[in-house]
């Protein structure tokens, strides 16, 4: 399988949270894959997927986009490998966590990280990234940068349901990490790669830190990937 | 079993979302129970639970409070009855939905409903309700009433992960409703009892309406309980 992943100016650094979902899903299912560095402006290289965003997974004849669709594809195509969802309502409920992370956590994190991502992206992507993000967020990157402390406070508040859930159980999915943990952890991978060294995303005593350490233990390849720092 | 439930001035009307969680859980598990009308200021009547809030479930020698703890108790004590969580990660992931509804949806709904609940509560609760809620929300009920349209707009935005999840599947829990559906539906039971007739909680074309109709079909006793109106 080949996974097209968003790459930074340093092509070994892969910061996209949606791409991390797919990479972690492949690791969880213990499936071998090659990753291909891709940049925002290289739409032509993934045109056969019928759209312009990564992750794009090439699995034989299938060219699949959208991290959720890819997760379902991997689960259904490789039922003999460790399950991403488990039995019963596992897939349906993981979908809710997926949507909460995509629609609540990612937007809140964007307002923290986007000014720093602008420094991280490849030269060919720089103008595209700035203009598309300023249009999407309705403000300039400089204005966002000056509001980072407030954006971090908002993010910490937004994470409360995840925090309180993990105060009573080992993983979001129970005793072992499944896809719901992966989508939440993927957002933190994004943050720990993009956030400058002087900023802390979580309070020092945030109970989420213990879960993040457990996720690092469960996914050592992710914890040690290029550009990934220990801190959150 | 006996379930202590918060009651309105009309004792047949039970509006608390946390009590609806327990009632729906009992209905789902097809367990017989009696309900006992209780008012905010009757702390002494539930003192044996060791705290002052409902729902309180009396099950033989056990006196249990907290809707989540009650749900787990029912599931563990009656494994032969229809499951609230299903196998695998069902219970752990339902906990996340439970926390999201409690910590995000309920506060947003509070700001819509509290002025109208003040009119609904029993005479003995009126002063207690007004002063405790004004302190908790940091504003007067009259000020809240004047901001209801804005509070409804905020609520509709907050419901987005539930909405987008249900655009791709029949229930939050998949093909049949389980406890994650119950906790979300319980919040809507609260709203449809307390919201005045001139206000619509959801837009006319909100995709959540189809799921709410399915929940009404799955829980006809709840849909037809005293004070419950058809509209959302």
GROMACS .gro file of C-alpha atoms in nm:
model
  464
    1UNK     CA    1   0.000   0.000   0.000
    2UNK     CA    2   0.106   0.357  -0.062
    3UNK     CA    3   0.001   0.646   0.162
    4UNK     CA    4   0.021   1.001   0.031
    5UNK     CA    5   0.093   1.225   0.331
    6UNK     CA    6   0.122   1.599   0.369
    7UNK     CA    7   0.490   1.687   0.419
    8UNK     CA    8   0.664   1.991   0.569
    9UNK     CA    9   0.963   2.177   0.418
   10UNK     CA   10   1.159   1.888   0.569
   11UNK     CA   11   0.993   1.607   0.372
   12UNK     CA   12   1.044   1.360   0.658
   13UNK     CA   13   0.818   1.570   0.882
   14UNK     CA   14   0.450   1.474   0.842
   15UNK     CA   15   0.220   1.697   1.045
   16UNK     CA   16  -0.136   1.651   0.912
   17UNK     CA   17  -0.373   1.511   1.179
   18UNK     CA   18  -0.586   1.338   0.915
   19UNK     CA   19  -0.279   1.167   0.773
   20UNK     CA   20  -0.176   1.062   1.124
   21UNK     CA   21  -0.514   0.890   1.161
   22UNK     CA   22  -0.436   0.672   0.861
   23UNK     CA   23  -0.076   0.604   0.955
   24UNK     CA   24  -0.176   0.505   1.310
   25UNK     CA   25  -0.457   0.286   1.172
   26UNK     CA   26  -0.210   0.105   0.945
   27UNK     CA   27   0.031   0.059   1.238
   28UNK     CA   28  -0.254  -0.065   1.460
   29UNK     CA   29  -0.353  -0.323   1.198
   30UNK     CA   30   0.014  -0.416   1.151
   31UNK     CA   31  -0.008  -0.365   0.777
   32UNK     CA   32   0.303  -0.270   0.575
   33UNK     CA   33   0.295   0.053   0.373
   34UNK     CA   34   0.513   0.310   0.204
   35UNK     CA   35   0.455   0.678   0.260
   36UNK     CA   36   0.488   0.936  -0.013
   37UNK     CA   37   0.561   1.299   0.074
   38UNK     CA   38   0.304   1.533  -0.082
   39UNK     CA   39   0.252   1.909  -0.074
   40UNK     CA   40  -0.072   2.112  -0.066
   41UNK     CA   41  -0.015   2.246  -0.415
   42UNK     CA   42   0.052   1.910  -0.580
   43UNK     CA   43  -0.315   1.840  -0.656
   44UNK     CA   44  -0.223   1.668  -0.983
   45UNK     CA   45  -0.031   1.391  -0.802
   46UNK     CA   46  -0.350   1.271  -0.628
   47UNK     CA   47  -0.593   1.355  -0.908
   48UNK     CA   48  -0.682   0.989  -0.956
   49UNK     CA   49  -0.849   0.998  -0.612
   50UNK     CA   50  -1.104   1.238  -0.761
   51UNK     CA   51  -1.031   1.520  -0.517
   52UNK     CA   52  -0.745   1.729  -0.378
   53UNK     CA   53  -0.678   1.632  -0.014
   54UNK     CA   54  -0.466   1.378   0.170
   55UNK     CA   55  -0.455   1.117   0.312
   56UNK     CA   56  -0.491   0.917  -0.007
   57UNK     CA   57  -0.430   0.544   0.019
   58UNK     CA   58  -0.346   0.335  -0.284
   59UNK     CA   59  -0.432  -0.029  -0.211
   60UNK     CA   60  -0.397  -0.236  -0.529
   61UNK     CA   61  -0.657  -0.103  -0.770
   62UNK     CA   62  -0.834   0.100  -0.502
   63UNK     CA   63  -0.746   0.470  -0.458
   64UNK     CA   64  -0.919   0.585  -0.141
   65UNK     CA   65  -0.940   0.927   0.024
   66UNK     CA   66  -1.091   1.055   0.352
   67UNK     CA   67  -0.940   0.914   0.672
   68UNK     CA   68  -1.271   0.766   0.793
   69UNK     CA   69  -1.338   0.589   0.463
   70UNK     CA   70  -0.981   0.458   0.465
   71UNK     CA   71  -1.023   0.324   0.822
   72UNK     CA   72  -1.342   0.141   0.724
   73UNK     CA   73  -1.170   0.007   0.411
   74UNK     CA   74  -0.877  -0.129   0.613
   75UNK     CA   75  -1.110  -0.284   0.871
   76UNK     CA   76  -1.332  -0.453   0.612
   77UNK     CA   77  -1.048  -0.565   0.383
   78UNK     CA   78  -0.829  -0.702   0.663
   79UNK     CA   79  -1.064  -0.856   0.923
   80UNK     CA   80  -0.787  -1.097   1.024
   81UNK     CA   81  -0.569  -0.810   1.150
   82UNK     CA   82  -0.619  -0.634   1.488
   83UNK     CA   83  -0.956  -0.458   1.476
   84UNK     CA   84  -0.986  -0.079   1.466
   85UNK     CA   85  -1.340  -0.080   1.604
   86UNK     CA   86  -1.410  -0.403   1.788
   87UNK     CA   87  -1.754  -0.565   1.788
   88UNK     CA   88  -2.103  -0.425   1.845
   89UNK     CA   89  -2.143  -0.049   1.846
   90UNK     CA   90  -1.766   0.012   1.827
   91UNK     CA   91  -1.760   0.147   1.472
   92UNK     CA   92  -2.072   0.364   1.511
   93UNK     CA   93  -1.954   0.521   1.837
   94UNK     CA   94  -1.601   0.573   1.700
   95UNK     CA   95  -1.767   0.772   1.422
   96UNK     CA   96  -1.906   1.014   1.682
   97UNK     CA   97  -1.560   1.061   1.836
   98UNK     CA   98  -1.422   1.105   1.482
   99UNK     CA   99  -1.675   1.380   1.410
  100UNK     CA  100  -1.617   1.552   1.747
  101UNK     CA  101  -1.241   1.563   1.686
  102UNK     CA  102  -1.284   1.684   1.326
  103UNK     CA  103  -1.552   1.945   1.397
  104UNK     CA  104  -1.458   2.070   1.744
  105UNK     CA  105  -1.098   1.984   1.834
  106UNK     CA  106  -0.938   2.048   1.493
  107UNK     CA  107  -1.093   2.396   1.451
  108UNK     CA  108  -0.986   2.492   1.806
  109UNK     CA  109  -0.634   2.356   1.744
  110UNK     CA  110  -0.616   2.535   1.408
  111UNK     CA  111  -0.642   2.869   1.581
  112UNK     CA  112  -0.343   2.772   1.796
  113UNK     CA  113  -0.123   2.614   1.531
  114UNK     CA  114  -0.186   2.778   1.194
  115UNK     CA  115   0.063   3.067   1.234
  116UNK     CA  116   0.338   2.817   1.316
  117UNK     CA  117   0.239   2.577   1.040
  118UNK     CA  118   0.291   2.865   0.797
  119UNK     CA  119   0.661   2.860   0.895
  120UNK     CA  120   0.680   2.483   0.863
  121UNK     CA  121   0.532   2.419   0.518
  122UNK     CA  122   0.739   2.370   0.203
  123UNK     CA  123   0.832   2.680   0.000
  124UNK     CA  124   0.594   2.576  -0.279
  125UNK     CA  125   0.303   2.574  -0.032
  126UNK     CA  126   0.374   2.896   0.158
  127UNK     CA  127   0.154   3.141  -0.036
  128UNK     CA  128  -0.125   2.888  -0.078
  129UNK     CA  129  -0.129   2.803   0.291
  130UNK     CA  130  -0.135   3.163   0.411
  131UNK     CA  131  -0.408   3.283   0.176
  132UNK     CA  132  -0.633   2.975   0.214
  133UNK     CA  133  -0.609   2.974   0.594
  134UNK     CA  134  -0.657   3.349   0.632
  135UNK     CA  135  -0.971   3.317   0.418
  136UNK     CA  136  -1.099   3.012   0.610
  137UNK     CA  137  -1.036   3.159   0.956
  138UNK     CA  138  -1.141   3.513   0.862
  139UNK     CA  139  -0.832   3.672   1.012
  140UNK     CA  140  -0.462   3.727   0.942
  141UNK     CA  141  -0.194   3.488   1.064
  142UNK     CA  142  -0.032   3.776   1.253
  143UNK     CA  143  -0.355   3.847   1.439
  144UNK     CA  144  -0.393   3.476   1.521
  145UNK     CA  145  -0.036   3.461   1.650
  146UNK     CA  146  -0.105   3.743   1.895
  147UNK     CA  147  -0.409   3.552   2.027
  148UNK     CA  148  -0.237   3.219   2.087
  149UNK     CA  149  -0.275   3.217   2.467
  150UNK     CA  150  -0.649   3.269   2.438
  151UNK     CA  151  -0.671   3.000   2.171
  152UNK     CA  152  -0.489   2.754   2.398
  153UNK     CA  153  -0.731   2.835   2.683
  154UNK     CA  154  -1.025   2.768   2.448
  155UNK     CA  155  -0.871   2.439   2.333
  156UNK     CA  156  -0.820   2.322   2.691
  157UNK     CA  157  -1.188   2.391   2.765
  158UNK     CA  158  -1.300   2.214   2.448
  159UNK     CA  159  -1.108   1.900   2.548
  160UNK     CA  160  -1.311   1.857   2.869
  161UNK     CA  161  -1.529   1.559   2.760
  162UNK     CA  162  -1.214   1.370   2.655
  163UNK     CA  163  -1.044   1.463   2.981
  164UNK     CA  164  -1.331   1.356   3.207
  165UNK     CA  165  -1.379   1.032   3.013
  166UNK     CA  166  -1.012   0.944   3.058
  167UNK     CA  167  -1.024   1.014   3.430
  168UNK     CA  168  -1.235   0.699   3.464
  169UNK     CA  169  -1.083   0.462   3.209
  170UNK     CA  170  -0.747   0.373   3.050
  171UNK     CA  171  -0.832   0.453   2.688
  172UNK     CA  172  -1.123   0.623   2.512
  173UNK     CA  173  -1.210   0.278   2.377
  174UNK     CA  174  -1.170   0.103   2.714
  175UNK     CA  175  -0.882  -0.119   2.819
  176UNK     CA  176  -0.698  -0.106   2.484
  177UNK     CA  177  -0.665   0.177   2.230
  178UNK     CA  178  -0.885   0.152   1.920
  179UNK     CA  179  -0.973   0.397   1.642
  180UNK     CA  180  -1.144   0.649   1.874
  181UNK     CA  181  -0.813   0.683   2.059
  182UNK     CA  182  -0.628   0.711   1.728
  183UNK     CA  183  -0.833   1.007   1.599
  184UNK     CA  184  -0.789   1.196   1.927
  185UNK     CA  185  -0.418   1.114   1.949
  186UNK     CA  186  -0.365   1.218   1.585
  187UNK     CA  187  -0.472   1.571   1.680
  188UNK     CA  188  -0.203   1.576   1.950
  189UNK     CA  189   0.057   1.450   1.701
  190UNK     CA  190  -0.028   1.752   1.486
  191UNK     CA  191   0.013   1.980   1.787
  192UNK     CA  192   0.341   1.840   1.917
  193UNK     CA  193   0.502   1.869   1.573
  194UNK     CA  194   0.380   2.223   1.499
  195UNK     CA  195   0.376   2.398   1.837
  196UNK     CA  196   0.686   2.608   1.914
  197UNK     CA  197   0.902   2.494   2.203
  198UNK     CA  198   0.798   2.778   2.435
  199UNK     CA  199   0.428   2.696   2.434
  200UNK     CA  200   0.250   2.427   2.637
  201UNK     CA  201  -0.071   2.296   2.491
  202UNK     CA  202  -0.189   2.133   2.815
  203UNK     CA  203  -0.157   2.243   3.177
  204UNK     CA  204   0.121   2.065   3.367
  205UNK     CA  205  -0.135   1.876   3.577
  206UNK     CA  206  -0.375   1.793   3.294
  207UNK     CA  207  -0.496   1.431   3.337
  208UNK     CA  208  -0.481   1.393   2.958
  209UNK     CA  209  -0.102   1.367   2.988
  210UNK     CA  210  -0.121   1.016   3.139
  211UNK     CA  211  -0.333   0.895   2.844
  212UNK     CA  212  -0.089   1.057   2.598
  213UNK     CA  213   0.199   0.867   2.759
  214UNK     CA  214   0.002   0.543   2.722
  215UNK     CA  215  -0.061   0.625   2.354
  216UNK     CA  216   0.312   0.690   2.305
  217UNK     CA  217   0.379   0.344   2.450
  218UNK     CA  218   0.114   0.186   2.225
  219UNK     CA  219   0.242   0.361   1.910
  220UNK     CA  220   0.621   0.398   1.950
  221UNK     CA  221   0.674   0.456   1.576
  222UNK     CA  222   0.448   0.761   1.595
  223UNK     CA  223   0.604   0.893   1.915
  224UNK     CA  224   0.950   0.873   1.755
  225UNK     CA  225   0.866   0.999   1.406
  226UNK     CA  226   1.071   1.292   1.263
  227UNK     CA  227   0.973   1.627   1.410
  228UNK     CA  228   0.767   1.479   1.694
  229UNK     CA  229   0.868   1.625   2.028
  230UNK     CA  230   0.804   1.470   2.366
  231UNK     CA  231   0.613   1.763   2.507
  232UNK     CA  232   0.248   1.856   2.463
  233UNK     CA  233  -3.711  -0.087   4.196
  234UNK     CA  234  -3.800   0.268   4.290
  235UNK     CA  235  -3.677   0.569   4.092
  236UNK     CA  236  -3.678   0.912   4.256
  237UNK     CA  237  -3.737   1.164   3.978
  238UNK     CA  238  -3.745   1.542   3.972
  239UNK     CA  239  -4.109   1.654   3.931
  240UNK     CA  240  -4.265   1.980   3.810
  241UNK     CA  241  -4.553   2.167   3.977
  242UNK     CA  242  -4.765   1.904   3.802
  243UNK     CA  243  -4.613   1.597   3.972
  244UNK     CA  244  -4.678   1.380   3.666
  245UNK     CA  245  -4.441   1.595   3.460
  246UNK     CA  246  -4.079   1.477   3.492
  247UNK     CA  247  -3.838   1.705   3.309
  248UNK     CA  248  -3.483   1.628   3.434
  249UNK     CA  249  -3.254   1.500   3.157
  250UNK     CA  250  -3.051   1.294   3.402
  251UNK     CA  251  -3.368   1.127   3.531
  252UNK     CA  252  -3.474   1.059   3.171
  253UNK     CA  253  -3.146   0.874   3.119
  254UNK     CA  254  -3.236   0.634   3.397
  255UNK     CA  255  -3.599   0.593   3.299
  256UNK     CA  256  -3.503   0.521   2.937
  257UNK     CA  257  -3.235   0.277   3.054
  258UNK     CA  258  -3.492   0.090   3.264
  259UNK     CA  259  -3.734   0.084   2.969
  260UNK     CA  260  -3.455  -0.036   2.737
  261UNK     CA  261  -3.371  -0.321   2.973
  262UNK     CA  262  -3.743  -0.399   3.013
  263UNK     CA  263  -3.721  -0.381   3.391
  264UNK     CA  264  -4.027  -0.289   3.599
  265UNK     CA  265  -4.002   0.014   3.830
  266UNK     CA  266  -4.208   0.267   4.023
  267UNK     CA  267  -4.128   0.635   3.999
  268UNK     CA  268  -4.148   0.869   4.294
  269UNK     CA  269  -4.201   1.242   4.242
  270UNK     CA  270  -3.932   1.446   4.417
  271UNK     CA  271  -3.859   1.818   4.441
  272UNK     CA  272  -3.525   2.004   4.450
  273UNK     CA  273  -3.574   2.110   4.811
  274UNK     CA  274  -3.660   1.764   4.946
  275UNK     CA  275  -3.299   1.667   5.013
  276UNK     CA  276  -3.400   1.472   5.326
  277UNK     CA  277  -3.606   1.224   5.122
  278UNK     CA  278  -3.294   1.103   4.934
  279UNK     CA  279  -3.047   1.148   5.221
  280UNK     CA  280  -2.979   0.774   5.235
  281UNK     CA  281  -2.811   0.805   4.893
  282UNK     CA  282  -2.545   1.017   5.064
  283UNK     CA  283  -2.601   1.323   4.845
  284UNK     CA  284  -2.874   1.558   4.725
  285UNK     CA  285  -2.945   1.499   4.355
  286UNK     CA  286  -3.170   1.273   4.149
  287UNK     CA  287  -3.195   1.028   3.985
  288UNK     CA  288  -3.172   0.797   4.285
  289UNK     CA  289  -3.252   0.432   4.224
  290UNK     CA  290  -3.349   0.201   4.510
  291UNK     CA  291  -3.283  -0.158   4.403
  292UNK     CA  292  -3.330  -0.392   4.700
  293UNK     CA  293  -3.063  -0.295   4.952
  294UNK     CA  294  -2.875  -0.078   4.703
  295UNK     CA  295  -2.942   0.299   4.692
  296UNK     CA  296  -2.761   0.435   4.387
  297UNK     CA  297  -2.722   0.787   4.254
  298UNK     CA  298  -2.562   0.933   3.938
  299UNK     CA  299  -2.720   0.831   3.608
  300UNK     CA  300  -2.397   0.677   3.474
  301UNK     CA  301  -2.340   0.468   3.785
  302UNK     CA  302  -2.705   0.357   3.772
  303UNK     CA  303  -2.669   0.255   3.405
  304UNK     CA  304  -2.360   0.046   3.486
  305UNK     CA  305  -2.539  -0.107   3.786
  306UNK     CA  306  -2.839  -0.208   3.571
  307UNK     CA  307  -2.614  -0.351   3.303
  308UNK     CA  308  -2.402  -0.554   3.545
  309UNK     CA  309  -2.692  -0.670   3.763
  310UNK     CA  310  -2.918  -0.770   3.473
  311UNK     CA  311  -2.691  -0.913   3.200
  312UNK     CA  312  -2.981  -1.131   3.078
  313UNK     CA  313  -3.184  -0.822   2.978
  314UNK     CA  314  -3.123  -0.618   2.657
  315UNK     CA  315  -2.777  -0.463   2.683
  316UNK     CA  316  -2.725  -0.087   2.726
  317UNK     CA  317  -2.372  -0.097   2.590
  318UNK     CA  318  -2.321  -0.406   2.377
  319UNK     CA  319  -1.984  -0.585   2.362
  320UNK     CA  320  -1.629  -0.460   2.318
  321UNK     CA  321  -1.568  -0.087   2.350
  322UNK     CA  322  -1.941  -0.008   2.375
  323UNK     CA  323  -1.941   0.096   2.739
  324UNK     CA  324  -1.618   0.299   2.720
  325UNK     CA  325  -1.727   0.490   2.410
  326UNK     CA  326  -2.077   0.548   2.552
  327UNK     CA  327  -1.900   0.713   2.846
  328UNK     CA  328  -1.748   0.970   2.607
  329UNK     CA  329  -2.091   1.048   2.459
  330UNK     CA  330  -2.228   1.068   2.816
  331UNK     CA  331  -1.960   1.322   2.910
  332UNK     CA  332  -2.009   1.525   2.592
  333UNK     CA  333  -2.383   1.551   2.653
  334UNK     CA  334  -2.334   1.638   3.023
  335UNK     CA  335  -2.053   1.888   2.974
  336UNK     CA  336  -2.138   2.048   2.639
  337UNK     CA  337  -2.503   1.990   2.545
  338UNK     CA  338  -2.660   2.032   2.890
  339UNK     CA  339  -2.488   2.367   2.962
  340UNK     CA  340  -2.588   2.499   2.618
  341UNK     CA  341  -2.946   2.377   2.667
  342UNK     CA  342  -2.956   2.527   3.017
  343UNK     CA  343  -2.912   2.872   2.874
  344UNK     CA  344  -3.215   2.810   2.651
  345UNK     CA  345  -3.444   2.642   2.904
  346UNK     CA  346  -3.374   2.773   3.253
  347UNK     CA  347  -3.608   3.076   3.240
  348UNK     CA  348  -3.895   2.849   3.136
  349UNK     CA  349  -3.810   2.579   3.391
  350UNK     CA  350  -3.846   2.849   3.659
  351UNK     CA  351  -4.215   2.872   3.561
  352UNK     CA  352  -4.255   2.494   3.559
  353UNK     CA  353  -4.111   2.392   3.897
  354UNK     CA  354  -4.321   2.328   4.208
  355UNK     CA  355  -4.398   2.623   4.439
  356UNK     CA  356  -4.165   2.483   4.705
  357UNK     CA  357  -3.873   2.485   4.457
  358UNK     CA  358  -3.927   2.826   4.298
  359UNK     CA  359  -3.695   3.042   4.510
  360UNK     CA  360  -3.429   2.770   4.531
  361UNK     CA  361  -3.430   2.719   4.155
  362UNK     CA  362  -3.407   3.087   4.067
  363UNK     CA  363  -3.126   3.172   4.310
  364UNK     CA  364  -2.918   2.857   4.245
  365UNK     CA  365  -2.943   2.891   3.866
  366UNK     CA  366  -2.874   3.264   3.861
  367UNK     CA  367  -2.562   3.197   4.070
  368UNK     CA  368  -2.450   2.903   3.852
  369UNK     CA  369  -2.506   3.083   3.520
  370UNK     CA  370  -2.384   3.421   3.644
  371UNK     CA  371  -2.684   3.610   3.508
  372UNK     CA  372  -3.049   3.678   3.585
  373UNK     CA  373  -3.330   3.465   3.443
  374UNK     CA  374  -3.477   3.776   3.280
  375UNK     CA  375  -3.149   3.847   3.102
  376UNK     CA  376  -3.131   3.484   2.987
  377UNK     CA  377  -3.489   3.499   2.858
  378UNK     CA  378  -3.404   3.796   2.640
  379UNK     CA  379  -3.109   3.603   2.490
  380UNK     CA  380  -3.297   3.286   2.400
  381UNK     CA  381  -3.259   3.317   2.023
  382UNK     CA  382  -2.882   3.347   2.057
  383UNK     CA  383  -2.875   3.053   2.299
  384UNK     CA  384  -3.070   2.839   2.050
  385UNK     CA  385  -2.823   2.931   1.775
  386UNK     CA  386  -2.534   2.829   2.001
  387UNK     CA  387  -2.705   2.500   2.086
  388UNK     CA  388  -2.761   2.417   1.719
  389UNK     CA  389  -2.389   2.473   1.651
  390UNK     CA  390  -2.287   2.263   1.951
  391UNK     CA  391  -2.496   1.968   1.824
  392UNK     CA  392  -2.293   1.945   1.501
  393UNK     CA  393  -2.094   1.625   1.582
  394UNK     CA  394  -2.418   1.446   1.671
  395UNK     CA  395  -2.581   1.577   1.354
  396UNK     CA  396  -2.301   1.476   1.120
  397UNK     CA  397  -2.270   1.133   1.283
  398UNK     CA  398  -2.641   1.069   1.232
  399UNK     CA  399  -2.624   1.171   0.868
  400UNK     CA  400  -2.432   0.849   0.805
  401UNK     CA  401  -2.597   0.598   1.039
  402UNK     CA  402  -2.938   0.514   1.190
  403UNK     CA  403  -2.848   0.559   1.557
  404UNK     CA  404  -2.548   0.696   1.748
  405UNK     CA  405  -2.482   0.335   1.851
  406UNK     CA  406  -2.531   0.193   1.500
  407UNK     CA  407  -2.830  -0.004   1.376
  408UNK     CA  408  -3.015  -0.010   1.712
  409UNK     CA  409  -3.032   0.250   1.991
  410UNK     CA  410  -2.814   0.185   2.297
  411UNK     CA  411  -2.715   0.402   2.595
  412UNK     CA  412  -2.529   0.664   2.386
  413UNK     CA  413  -2.857   0.731   2.205
  414UNK     CA  414  -3.040   0.741   2.538
  415UNK     CA  415  -2.821   1.013   2.693
  416UNK     CA  416  -2.853   1.231   2.383
  417UNK     CA  417  -3.228   1.171   2.354
  418UNK     CA  418  -3.277   1.245   2.727
  419UNK     CA  419  -3.152   1.600   2.663
  420UNK     CA  420  -3.419   1.643   2.395
  421UNK     CA  421  -3.686   1.508   2.632
  422UNK     CA  422  -3.585   1.785   2.873
  423UNK     CA  423  -3.614   2.042   2.594
  424UNK     CA  424  -3.949   1.931   2.453
  425UNK     CA  425  -4.107   1.938   2.799
  426UNK     CA  426  -3.968   2.277   2.904
  427UNK     CA  427  -3.953   2.481   2.581
  428UNK     CA  428  -4.252   2.712   2.526
  429UNK     CA  429  -4.473   2.639   2.227
  430UNK     CA  430  -4.354   2.935   2.021
  431UNK     CA  431  -3.988   2.832   2.014
  432UNK     CA  432  -3.823   2.573   1.786
  433UNK     CA  433  -3.510   2.413   1.918
  434UNK     CA  434  -3.401   2.273   1.581
  435UNK     CA  435  -3.426   2.418   1.233
  436UNK     CA  436  -3.712   2.272   1.028
  437UNK     CA  437  -3.467   2.089   0.801
  438UNK     CA  438  -3.231   1.967   1.076
  439UNK     CA  439  -3.130   1.606   0.998
  440UNK     CA  440  -3.147   1.535   1.374
  441UNK     CA  441  -3.527   1.533   1.342
  442UNK     CA  442  -3.527   1.196   1.162
  443UNK     CA  443  -3.323   1.037   1.444
  444UNK     CA  444  -3.558   1.190   1.704
  445UNK     CA  445  -3.855   1.030   1.527
  446UNK     CA  446  -3.677   0.695   1.534
  447UNK     CA  447  -3.611   0.739   1.907
  448UNK     CA  448  -3.979   0.819   1.964
  449UNK     CA  449  -4.063   0.493   1.789
  450UNK     CA  450  -3.810   0.300   1.998
  451UNK     CA  451  -3.928   0.455   2.327
  452UNK     CA  452  -4.305   0.515   2.291
  453UNK     CA  453  -4.355   0.544   2.669
  454UNK     CA  454  -4.114   0.835   2.678
  455UNK     CA  455  -4.261   1.003   2.371
  456UNK     CA  456  -4.609   0.987   2.529
  457UNK     CA  457  -4.519   1.078   2.888
  458UNK     CA  458  -4.707   1.368   3.056
  459UNK     CA  459  -4.591   1.709   2.941
  460UNK     CA  460  -4.393   1.575   2.643
  461UNK     CA  461  -4.484   1.754   2.324
  462UNK     CA  462  -4.428   1.628   1.973
  463UNK     CA  463  -4.221   1.921   1.858
  464UNK     CA  464  -3.853   1.992   1.909
   0.00000   0.00000   0.00000
